[in-house]
Coordinates of C-alpha atoms and ligand atoms in Angstrom, one line a residue:
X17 CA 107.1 -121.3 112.6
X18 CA 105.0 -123.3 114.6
X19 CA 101.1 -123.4 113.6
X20 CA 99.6 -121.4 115.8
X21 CA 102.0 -118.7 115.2
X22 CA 100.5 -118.1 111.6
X23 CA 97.8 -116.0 110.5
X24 CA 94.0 -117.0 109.6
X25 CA 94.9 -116.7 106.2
X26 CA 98.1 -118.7 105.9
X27 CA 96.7 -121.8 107.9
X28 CA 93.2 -121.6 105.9
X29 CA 96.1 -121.8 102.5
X30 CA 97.5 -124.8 104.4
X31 CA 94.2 -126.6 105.3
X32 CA 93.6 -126.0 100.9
X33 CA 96.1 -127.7 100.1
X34 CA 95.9 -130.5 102.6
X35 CA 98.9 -129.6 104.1
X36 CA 98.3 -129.5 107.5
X37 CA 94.6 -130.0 109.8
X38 CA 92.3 -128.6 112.5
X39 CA 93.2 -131.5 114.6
X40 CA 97.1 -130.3 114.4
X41 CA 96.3 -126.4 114.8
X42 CA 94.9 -127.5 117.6
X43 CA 97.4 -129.6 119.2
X44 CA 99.6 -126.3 118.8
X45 CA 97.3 -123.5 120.1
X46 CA 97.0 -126.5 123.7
X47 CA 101.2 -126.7 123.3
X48 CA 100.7 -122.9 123.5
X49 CA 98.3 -123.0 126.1
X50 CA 99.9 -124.8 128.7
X51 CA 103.2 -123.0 128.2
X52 CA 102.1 -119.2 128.4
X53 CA 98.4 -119.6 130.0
X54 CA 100.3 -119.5 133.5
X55 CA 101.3 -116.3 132.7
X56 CA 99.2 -114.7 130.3
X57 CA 95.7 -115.7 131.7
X58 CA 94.0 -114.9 128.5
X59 CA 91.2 -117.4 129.0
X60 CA 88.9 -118.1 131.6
X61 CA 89.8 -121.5 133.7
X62 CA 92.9 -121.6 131.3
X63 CA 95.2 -123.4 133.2
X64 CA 92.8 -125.9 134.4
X65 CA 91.3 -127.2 131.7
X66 CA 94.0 -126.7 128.8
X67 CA 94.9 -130.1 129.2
X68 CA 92.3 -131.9 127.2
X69 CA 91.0 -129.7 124.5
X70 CA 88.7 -131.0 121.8
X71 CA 87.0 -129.0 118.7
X72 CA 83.4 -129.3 118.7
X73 CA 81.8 -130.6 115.0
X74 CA 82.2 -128.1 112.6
X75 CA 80.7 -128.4 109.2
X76 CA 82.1 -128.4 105.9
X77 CA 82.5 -124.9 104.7
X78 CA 85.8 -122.6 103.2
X79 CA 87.3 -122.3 106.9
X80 CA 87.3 -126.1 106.9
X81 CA 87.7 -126.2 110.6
X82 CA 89.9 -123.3 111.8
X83 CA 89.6 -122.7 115.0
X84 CA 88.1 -118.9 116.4
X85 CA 88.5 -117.6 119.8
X86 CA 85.3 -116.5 121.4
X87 CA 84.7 -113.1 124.4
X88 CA 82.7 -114.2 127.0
X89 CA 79.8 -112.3 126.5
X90 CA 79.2 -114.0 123.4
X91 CA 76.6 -116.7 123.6
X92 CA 78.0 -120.0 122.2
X93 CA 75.7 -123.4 122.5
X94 CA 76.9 -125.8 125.3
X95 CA 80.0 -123.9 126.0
X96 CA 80.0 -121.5 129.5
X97 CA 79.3 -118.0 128.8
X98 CA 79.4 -116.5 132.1
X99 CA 80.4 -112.7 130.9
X100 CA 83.1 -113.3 133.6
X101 CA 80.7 -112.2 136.5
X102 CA 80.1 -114.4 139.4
X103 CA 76.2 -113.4 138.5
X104 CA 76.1 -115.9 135.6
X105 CA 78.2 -118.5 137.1
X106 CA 77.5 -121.7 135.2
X107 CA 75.7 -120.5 132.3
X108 CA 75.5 -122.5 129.4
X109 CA 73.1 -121.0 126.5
X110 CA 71.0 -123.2 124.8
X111 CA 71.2 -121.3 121.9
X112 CA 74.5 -119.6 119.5
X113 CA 74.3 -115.8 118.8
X114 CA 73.8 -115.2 115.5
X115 CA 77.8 -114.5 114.5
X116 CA 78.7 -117.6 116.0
X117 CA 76.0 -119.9 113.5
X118 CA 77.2 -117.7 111.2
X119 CA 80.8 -118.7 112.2
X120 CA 79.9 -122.6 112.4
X121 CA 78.1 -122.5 109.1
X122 CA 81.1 -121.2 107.5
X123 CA 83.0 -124.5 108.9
X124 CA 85.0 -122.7 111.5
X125 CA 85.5 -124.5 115.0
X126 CA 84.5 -122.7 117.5
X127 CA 87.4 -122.8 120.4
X128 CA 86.4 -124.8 123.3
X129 CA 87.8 -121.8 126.0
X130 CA 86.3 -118.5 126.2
X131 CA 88.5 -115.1 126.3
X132 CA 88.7 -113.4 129.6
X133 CA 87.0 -109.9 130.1
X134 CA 85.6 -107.3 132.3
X135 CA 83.0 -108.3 133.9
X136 CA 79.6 -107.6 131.5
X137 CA 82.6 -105.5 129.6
X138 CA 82.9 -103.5 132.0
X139 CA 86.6 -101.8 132.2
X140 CA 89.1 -101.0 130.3
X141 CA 92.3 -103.4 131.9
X142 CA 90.5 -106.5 132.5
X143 CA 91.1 -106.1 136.0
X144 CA 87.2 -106.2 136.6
X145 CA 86.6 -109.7 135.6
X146 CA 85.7 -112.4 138.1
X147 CA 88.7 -114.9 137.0
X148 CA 91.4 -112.3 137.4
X149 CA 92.9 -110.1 135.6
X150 CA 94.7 -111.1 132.6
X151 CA 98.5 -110.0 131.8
X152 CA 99.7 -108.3 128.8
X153 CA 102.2 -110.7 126.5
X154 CA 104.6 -107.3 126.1
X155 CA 104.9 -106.6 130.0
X156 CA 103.4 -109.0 132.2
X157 CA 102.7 -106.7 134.7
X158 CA 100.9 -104.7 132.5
X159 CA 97.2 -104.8 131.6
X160 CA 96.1 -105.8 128.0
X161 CA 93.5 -103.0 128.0
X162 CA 89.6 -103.9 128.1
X163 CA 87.5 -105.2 128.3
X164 CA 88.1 -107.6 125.6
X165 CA 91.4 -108.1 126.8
X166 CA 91.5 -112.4 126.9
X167 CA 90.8 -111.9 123.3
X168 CA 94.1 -109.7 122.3
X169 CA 95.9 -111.0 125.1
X170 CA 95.5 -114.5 123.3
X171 CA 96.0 -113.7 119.6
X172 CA 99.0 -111.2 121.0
X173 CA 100.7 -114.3 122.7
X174 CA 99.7 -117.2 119.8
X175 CA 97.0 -118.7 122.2
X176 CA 94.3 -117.9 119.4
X177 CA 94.6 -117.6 115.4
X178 CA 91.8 -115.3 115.8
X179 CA 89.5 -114.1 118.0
X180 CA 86.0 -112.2 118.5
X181 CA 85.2 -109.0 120.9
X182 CA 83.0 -106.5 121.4
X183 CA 83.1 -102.8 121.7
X184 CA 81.1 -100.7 123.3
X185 CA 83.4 -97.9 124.2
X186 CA 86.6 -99.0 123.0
X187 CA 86.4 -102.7 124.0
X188 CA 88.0 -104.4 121.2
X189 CA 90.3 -101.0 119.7
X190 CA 92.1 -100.0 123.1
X191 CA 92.9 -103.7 123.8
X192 CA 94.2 -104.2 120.1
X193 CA 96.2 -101.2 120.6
X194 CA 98.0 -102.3 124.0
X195 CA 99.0 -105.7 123.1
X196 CA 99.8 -104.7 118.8
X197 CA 97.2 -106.6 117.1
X198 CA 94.6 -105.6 114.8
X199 CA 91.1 -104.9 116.1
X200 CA 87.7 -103.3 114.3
X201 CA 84.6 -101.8 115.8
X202 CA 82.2 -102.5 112.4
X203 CA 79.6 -99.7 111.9
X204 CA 77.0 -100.3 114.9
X205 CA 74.0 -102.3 112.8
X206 CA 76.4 -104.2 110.4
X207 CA 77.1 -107.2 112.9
X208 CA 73.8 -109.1 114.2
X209 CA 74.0 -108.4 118.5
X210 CA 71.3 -111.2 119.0
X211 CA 73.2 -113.4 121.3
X212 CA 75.3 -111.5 122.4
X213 CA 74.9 -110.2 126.3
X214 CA 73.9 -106.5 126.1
X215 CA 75.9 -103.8 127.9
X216 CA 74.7 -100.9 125.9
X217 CA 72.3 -101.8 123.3
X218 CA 72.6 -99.2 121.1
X219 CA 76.5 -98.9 121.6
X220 CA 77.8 -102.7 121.4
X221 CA 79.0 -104.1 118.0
X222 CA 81.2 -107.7 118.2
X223 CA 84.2 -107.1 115.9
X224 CA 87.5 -109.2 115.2
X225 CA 91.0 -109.6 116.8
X226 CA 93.8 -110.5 114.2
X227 CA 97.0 -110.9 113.4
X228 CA 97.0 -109.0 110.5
X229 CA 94.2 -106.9 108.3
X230 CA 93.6 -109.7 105.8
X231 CA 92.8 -111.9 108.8
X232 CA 90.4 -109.3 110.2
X233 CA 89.0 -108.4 106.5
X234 CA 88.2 -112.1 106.2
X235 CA 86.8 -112.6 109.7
X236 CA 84.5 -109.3 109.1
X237 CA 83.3 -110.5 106.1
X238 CA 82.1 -113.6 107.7
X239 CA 80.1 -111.9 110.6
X240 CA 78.5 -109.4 108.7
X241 CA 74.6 -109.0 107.5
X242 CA 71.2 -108.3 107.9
X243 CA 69.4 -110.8 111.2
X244 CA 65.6 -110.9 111.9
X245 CA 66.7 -111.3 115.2
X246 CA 68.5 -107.6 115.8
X247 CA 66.1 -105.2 115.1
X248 CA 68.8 -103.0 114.6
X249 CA 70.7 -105.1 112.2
X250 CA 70.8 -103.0 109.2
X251 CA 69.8 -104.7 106.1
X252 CA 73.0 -104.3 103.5
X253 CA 75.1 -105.8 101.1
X254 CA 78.3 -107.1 102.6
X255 CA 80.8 -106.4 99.9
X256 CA 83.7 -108.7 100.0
X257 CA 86.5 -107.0 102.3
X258 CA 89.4 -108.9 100.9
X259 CA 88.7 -106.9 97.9
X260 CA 89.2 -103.6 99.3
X261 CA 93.3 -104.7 100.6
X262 CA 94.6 -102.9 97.1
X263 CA 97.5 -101.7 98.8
X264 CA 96.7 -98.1 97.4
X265 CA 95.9 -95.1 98.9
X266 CA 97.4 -92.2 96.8
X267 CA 94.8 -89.3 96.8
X268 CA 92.5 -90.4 99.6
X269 CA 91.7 -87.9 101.9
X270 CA 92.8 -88.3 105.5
X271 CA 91.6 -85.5 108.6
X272 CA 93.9 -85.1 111.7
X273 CA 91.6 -84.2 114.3
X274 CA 92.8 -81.6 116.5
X275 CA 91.3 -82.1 119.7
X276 CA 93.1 -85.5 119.5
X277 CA 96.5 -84.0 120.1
X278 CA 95.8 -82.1 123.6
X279 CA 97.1 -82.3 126.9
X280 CA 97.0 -85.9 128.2
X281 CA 98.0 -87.8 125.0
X282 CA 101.3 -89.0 126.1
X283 CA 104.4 -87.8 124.3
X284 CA 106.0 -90.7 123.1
X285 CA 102.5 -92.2 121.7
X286 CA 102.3 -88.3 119.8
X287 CA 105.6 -89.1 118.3
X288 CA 104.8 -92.5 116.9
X289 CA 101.4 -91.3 115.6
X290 CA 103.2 -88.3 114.3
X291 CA 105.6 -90.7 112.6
X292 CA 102.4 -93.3 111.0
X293 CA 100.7 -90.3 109.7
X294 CA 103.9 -89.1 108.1
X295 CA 104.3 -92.9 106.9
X296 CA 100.5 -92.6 105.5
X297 CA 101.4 -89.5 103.2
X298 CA 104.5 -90.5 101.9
X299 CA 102.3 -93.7 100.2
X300 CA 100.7 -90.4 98.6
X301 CA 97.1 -89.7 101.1
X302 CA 96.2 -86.2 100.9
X303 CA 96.8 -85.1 104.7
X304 CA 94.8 -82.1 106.6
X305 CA 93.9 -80.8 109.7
X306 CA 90.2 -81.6 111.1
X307 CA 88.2 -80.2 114.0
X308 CA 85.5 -82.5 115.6
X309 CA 84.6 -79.5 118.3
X310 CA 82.2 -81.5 120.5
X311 CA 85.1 -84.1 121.3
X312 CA 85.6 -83.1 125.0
X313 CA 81.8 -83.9 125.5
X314 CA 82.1 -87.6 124.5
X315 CA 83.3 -88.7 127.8
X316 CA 81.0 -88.0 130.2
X317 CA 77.7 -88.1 127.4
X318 CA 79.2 -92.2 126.7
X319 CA 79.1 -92.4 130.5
X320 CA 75.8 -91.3 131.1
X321 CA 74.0 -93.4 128.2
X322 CA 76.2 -96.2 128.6
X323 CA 75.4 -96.9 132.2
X324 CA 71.8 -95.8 131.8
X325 CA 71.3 -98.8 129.0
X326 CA 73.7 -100.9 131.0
X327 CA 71.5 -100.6 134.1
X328 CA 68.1 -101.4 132.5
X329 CA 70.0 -104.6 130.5
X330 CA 71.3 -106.0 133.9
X331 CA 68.2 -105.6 135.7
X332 CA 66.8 -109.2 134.0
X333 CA 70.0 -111.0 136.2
X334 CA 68.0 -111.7 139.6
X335 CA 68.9 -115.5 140.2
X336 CA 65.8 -116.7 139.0
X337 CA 66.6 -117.6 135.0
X338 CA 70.4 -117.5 134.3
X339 CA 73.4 -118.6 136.4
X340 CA 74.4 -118.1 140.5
X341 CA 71.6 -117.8 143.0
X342 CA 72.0 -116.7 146.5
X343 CA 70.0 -118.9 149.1
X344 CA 67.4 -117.9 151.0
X345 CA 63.4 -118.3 151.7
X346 CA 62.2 -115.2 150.9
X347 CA 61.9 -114.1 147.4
X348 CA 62.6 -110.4 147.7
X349 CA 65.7 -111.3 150.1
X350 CA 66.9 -113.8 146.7
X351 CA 66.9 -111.2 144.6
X352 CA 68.8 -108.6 146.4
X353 CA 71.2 -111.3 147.9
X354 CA 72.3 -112.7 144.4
X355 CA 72.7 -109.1 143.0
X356 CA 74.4 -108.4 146.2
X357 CA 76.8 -111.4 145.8
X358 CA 76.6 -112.1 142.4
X359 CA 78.2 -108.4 140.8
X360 CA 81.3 -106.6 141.2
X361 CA 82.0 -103.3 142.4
X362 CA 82.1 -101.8 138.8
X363 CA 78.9 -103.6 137.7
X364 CA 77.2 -102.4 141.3
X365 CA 78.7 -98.6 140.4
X366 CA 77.5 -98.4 136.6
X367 CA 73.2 -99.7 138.3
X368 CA 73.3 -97.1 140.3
X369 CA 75.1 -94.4 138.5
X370 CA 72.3 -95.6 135.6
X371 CA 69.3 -95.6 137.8
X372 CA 70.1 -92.4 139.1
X373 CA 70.3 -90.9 135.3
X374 CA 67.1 -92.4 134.5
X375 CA 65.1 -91.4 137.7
X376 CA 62.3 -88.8 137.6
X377 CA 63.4 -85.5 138.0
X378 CA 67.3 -86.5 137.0
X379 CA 66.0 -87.9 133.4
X380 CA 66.0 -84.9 130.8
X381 CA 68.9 -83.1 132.8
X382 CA 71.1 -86.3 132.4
X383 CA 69.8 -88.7 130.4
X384 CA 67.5 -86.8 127.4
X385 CA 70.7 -84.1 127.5
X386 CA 73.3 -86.2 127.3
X387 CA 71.8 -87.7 123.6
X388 CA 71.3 -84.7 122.2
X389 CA 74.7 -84.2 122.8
X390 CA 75.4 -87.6 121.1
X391 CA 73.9 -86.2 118.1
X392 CA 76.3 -83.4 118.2
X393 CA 79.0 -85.5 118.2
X394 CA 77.4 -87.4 115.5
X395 CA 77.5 -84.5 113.3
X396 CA 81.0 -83.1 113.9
X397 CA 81.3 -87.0 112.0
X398 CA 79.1 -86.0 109.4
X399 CA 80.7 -82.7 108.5
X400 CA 84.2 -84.0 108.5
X401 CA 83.4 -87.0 105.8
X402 CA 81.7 -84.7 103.8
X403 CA 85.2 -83.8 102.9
X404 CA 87.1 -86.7 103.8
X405 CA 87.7 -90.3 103.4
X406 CA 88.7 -90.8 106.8
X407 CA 90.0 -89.8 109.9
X408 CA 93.3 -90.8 111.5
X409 CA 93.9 -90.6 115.7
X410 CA 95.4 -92.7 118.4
X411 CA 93.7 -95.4 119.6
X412 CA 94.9 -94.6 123.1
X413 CA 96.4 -91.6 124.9
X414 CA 98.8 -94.1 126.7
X415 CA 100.4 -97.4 126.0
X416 CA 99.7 -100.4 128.6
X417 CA 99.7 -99.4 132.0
X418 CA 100.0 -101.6 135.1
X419 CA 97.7 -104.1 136.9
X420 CA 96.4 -102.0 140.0
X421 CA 97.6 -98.7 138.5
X422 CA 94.1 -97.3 137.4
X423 CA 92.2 -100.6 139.4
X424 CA 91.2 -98.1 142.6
X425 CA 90.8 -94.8 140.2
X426 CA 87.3 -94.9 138.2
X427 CA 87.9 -91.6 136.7
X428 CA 91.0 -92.3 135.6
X429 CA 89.9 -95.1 134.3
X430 CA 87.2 -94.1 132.4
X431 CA 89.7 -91.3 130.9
X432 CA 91.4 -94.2 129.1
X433 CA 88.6 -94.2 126.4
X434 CA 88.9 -90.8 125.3
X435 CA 89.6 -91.7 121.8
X436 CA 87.5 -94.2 121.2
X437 CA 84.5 -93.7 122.6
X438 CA 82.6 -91.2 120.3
X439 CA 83.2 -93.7 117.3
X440 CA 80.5 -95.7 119.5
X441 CA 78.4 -92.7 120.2
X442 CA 78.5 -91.3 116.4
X443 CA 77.8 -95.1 115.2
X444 CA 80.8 -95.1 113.1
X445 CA 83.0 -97.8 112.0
X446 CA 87.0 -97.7 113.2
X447 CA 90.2 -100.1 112.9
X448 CA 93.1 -100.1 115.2
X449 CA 96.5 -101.2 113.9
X450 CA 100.2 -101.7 115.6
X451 CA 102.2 -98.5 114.4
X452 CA 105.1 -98.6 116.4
X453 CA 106.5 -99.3 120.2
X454 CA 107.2 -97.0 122.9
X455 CA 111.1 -96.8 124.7
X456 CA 109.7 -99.9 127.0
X457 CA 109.0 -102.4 124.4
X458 CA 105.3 -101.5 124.8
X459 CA 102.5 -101.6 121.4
X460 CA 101.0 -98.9 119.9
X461 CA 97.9 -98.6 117.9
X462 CA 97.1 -96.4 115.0
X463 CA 93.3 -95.8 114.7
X464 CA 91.2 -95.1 111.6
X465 CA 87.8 -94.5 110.9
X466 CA 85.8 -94.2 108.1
X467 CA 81.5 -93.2 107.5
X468 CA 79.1 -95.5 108.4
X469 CA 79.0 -98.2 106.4
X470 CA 82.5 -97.9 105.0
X471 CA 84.7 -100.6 106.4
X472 CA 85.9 -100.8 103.2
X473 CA 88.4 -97.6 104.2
X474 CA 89.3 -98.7 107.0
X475 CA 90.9 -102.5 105.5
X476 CA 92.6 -100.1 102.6
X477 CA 94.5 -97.4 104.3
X478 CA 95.1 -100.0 107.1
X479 CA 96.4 -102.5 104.8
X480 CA 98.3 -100.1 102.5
X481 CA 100.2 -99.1 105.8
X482 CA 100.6 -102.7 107.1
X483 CA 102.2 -103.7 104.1
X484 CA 104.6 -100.9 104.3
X485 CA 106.0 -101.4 107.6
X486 CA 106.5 -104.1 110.0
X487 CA 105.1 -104.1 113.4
X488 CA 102.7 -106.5 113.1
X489 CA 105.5 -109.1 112.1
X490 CA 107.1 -107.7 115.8
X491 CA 106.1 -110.9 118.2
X492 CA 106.4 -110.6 122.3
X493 CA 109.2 -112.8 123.8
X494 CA 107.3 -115.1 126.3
Ligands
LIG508 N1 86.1 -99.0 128.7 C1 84.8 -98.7 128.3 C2 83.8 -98.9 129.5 O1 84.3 -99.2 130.5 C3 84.3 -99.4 127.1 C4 84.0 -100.8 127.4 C5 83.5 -101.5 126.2 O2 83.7 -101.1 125.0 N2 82.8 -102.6 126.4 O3 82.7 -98.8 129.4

């Protein structure tokens, strides 16, 4: 096997024992690179600049220079974060978000691309990003989900070890799910958000990409903890994850929740799931039926905050402090020109469906309504792990679906979310894993998640089942 088709875990083993370095796990990932990029477009400006790669300084520490993939919307010193919106062409922050010094003082190398997205995370394909879309490693004419999409796209296809996302909605589980790697949405206040460009502040968490759970348990680990800088950073131990992969899961206590298994989950993805949760008993977890009623709510009450916090957070991009601005004399006619020019159509569409659910008179129908709702959804949680350990679902009702299928369809679109979306809204903490492939050779992703707070679950039962099967050892032929 060639180096960058190992896991975090296995090179880190190497790099101990001096048996391979940074310098050559880089030369493999740009070998990599330049063969599938053409295809694949997992990172932005790819293809152009693949060609001369070099690791920034990283300092001594245990990951002793292993290189991690970084989303766009993360901020990372020196290197473009543009969010992949025309708005903040040619931004370069002056500053790291807090997961990424984190990531440097733990002697990582930060990797000198970014991973493609939706624009401001905005999607669910990656179609909505300003670079183009980016291809799914499975089915090339399939989308890798969104909007962190670059990132699983590249750790799908050996373009990354590892890689950072965020999720706000879905945005690191759905994509996981479509291209069969492993993906976790932390509980929202475990992860610092300072430096990392706000869609939804009280929604977005960054979370790993990985090849396999002990990549991801390792990579959480290292993210994880309390920040002066996020307010809403919640001051916690962070236990070490590597310790909860016991590879045992006889007697926990695993809800099915019913309003999962309705009309639009596709058939094929029921089966598999069927199948995993099947799997997930037979290695002795106590299996029942759950109800979380308020389920059918979470789409349109996620659409209505989410856009609401998403159009007050974009309102500070007016070509004046950050990235592209549109000539002209007049100061009022700059501002609307370089919004004007500067988003796309689904950034334009979420302002002013926010403004208008924040406006006088539209306010405490839409907006105050739609969170107490939130709070329902957050109980239905709340009841359920009273009883249980956690709760088992699809990550998506479908498998990949193609470029341009969903592109001209919002609604549709936003659909795509259904199952992943109140995890967000309740605050919870959820893991995606492959569990099987559909007739076309597409990935499919088992969800789990667990209370707040708990990761902890979420790396055992999704361990105990990775060990027992062997999709995630399943590679796409590119
Ligand atoms: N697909 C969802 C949306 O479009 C979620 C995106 C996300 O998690 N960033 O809002």
């Amino acid at each position: 096997m060639e180096l960058n088709q190992l896991t975090a875990h296995e090179l880190l083993e190497k790099l101990n024992h001096q048996e391979t370095t940074p310098e050559a796990i880089l030369d493999s990932l740009q070998a990599r690179i330049r063969k599938v990029e053409p295809q694949v477009k997992a990172y932005v400006r790819g293809e152009q600049e693949a060609g001369n790669l070099t690791l920034n300084s990283f300092s001594l520490g245990p990951l002793k220079g292993l290189p991690v993939t970084i989303k766009d919307n993360i901020c990372t010193e020196g290197l473009p974060t543009e969010c992949c919106s025309k708005i903040l062409r040619g931004f370069r922050p002056p500053y790291d978000a807090t997961v990424i010094s984190k990531l440097k003082k733990s002697g990582a190398a930060i990797f000198p691309l970014k991973a493609n997205m939706d624009e401001f995370a905005f999607g669910s394909s990656c179609e909505n990003s300003y670079f183009g879309p980016t291809h799914n490693p499975w089915s090339l004419d399939c989308v890798p989900g969104g909007s962190s999409g670059g990132s699983a796209a590249a750790v799908a296809s050996d373009e990354a070890i590892w890689a950072l996302g965020s999720d706000t909605g879905g945005s690191i589980r759905q994509p996981a799910s479509f291209c069969g790697v492993v993906g976790l949405k932390p509980t929202y206040g475990r992860v610092s958000r300072f430096g990392l460009i706000a869609f939804a502040s009280s929604l977005d968490q960054i979370g790993p990409i990985t090849k396999d759970v002990q990549d991801a348990a390792i990579l959480t680990g290292l993210i994880c903890g309390y920040d002066p800088r996020d307010s809403t950073s919640v001051n916690q131990d962070v236990p070490d994850y590597t310790k909860s992969l016991s590879g045992d899961i006889r007697g926990l206590k695993i809800g099915i929740p019913k309003e999962y298994f309705v009309a639009g989950l596709d058939s094929e993805i029921k089966t598999i799931i069927q199948e995993a949760v099947n799997k997930l008993q037979n290695l002795g977890a106590v299996i029942h039926q759950v109800s979380l009623p308020h389920t059918e709510y979470a789409v349109p009450v996620y659409y209505i905050i989410a856009t609401a916090e998403a159009s007050s957070n974009l309102a500070r991009f007016d070509g004046v402090q950050y990235g592209y601005r549109a000539q002209s004399d007049n100061l009022m006619q700059m501002y609307k020109l370089t919004r004007a020019q500067g988003f796309g159509q689904e950034a334009k569409r979420r302002i002013i469906l926010g403004t208008f659910v924040l406006s006088h008179g539209y306010y405490d129908a839409y907006y105050l309504r739609a969170l107490k709702v939130r709070t329902l959804i957050k109980q239905d949680f709340d009841q359920v792990f009273g009883d249980f350990d956690c709760i088992v679902a699809p990550t998506s009702p479908t498998s990949a679906f193609k470029i341009g299928e969903k592109a001209l369809d919002p609604l549709k679109m936003y659909l795509s979310d259904i199952y992943t979306i109140s995890v967000n809204l309740a605050g919870i903490p959820a893991i995606s894993i492959p569990c099987g492939f559909t007739k076309k050779g597409l990935p499919v992703g088992l969800q789990i998640m667990a209370k707040p707070f708990n990761e902890e679950m979420l790396f055992r039962v999704a361990h105990t089942f990775e060990q027992n099967t062997d999709w995630h050892k399943i590679k796409p032929r590119l």
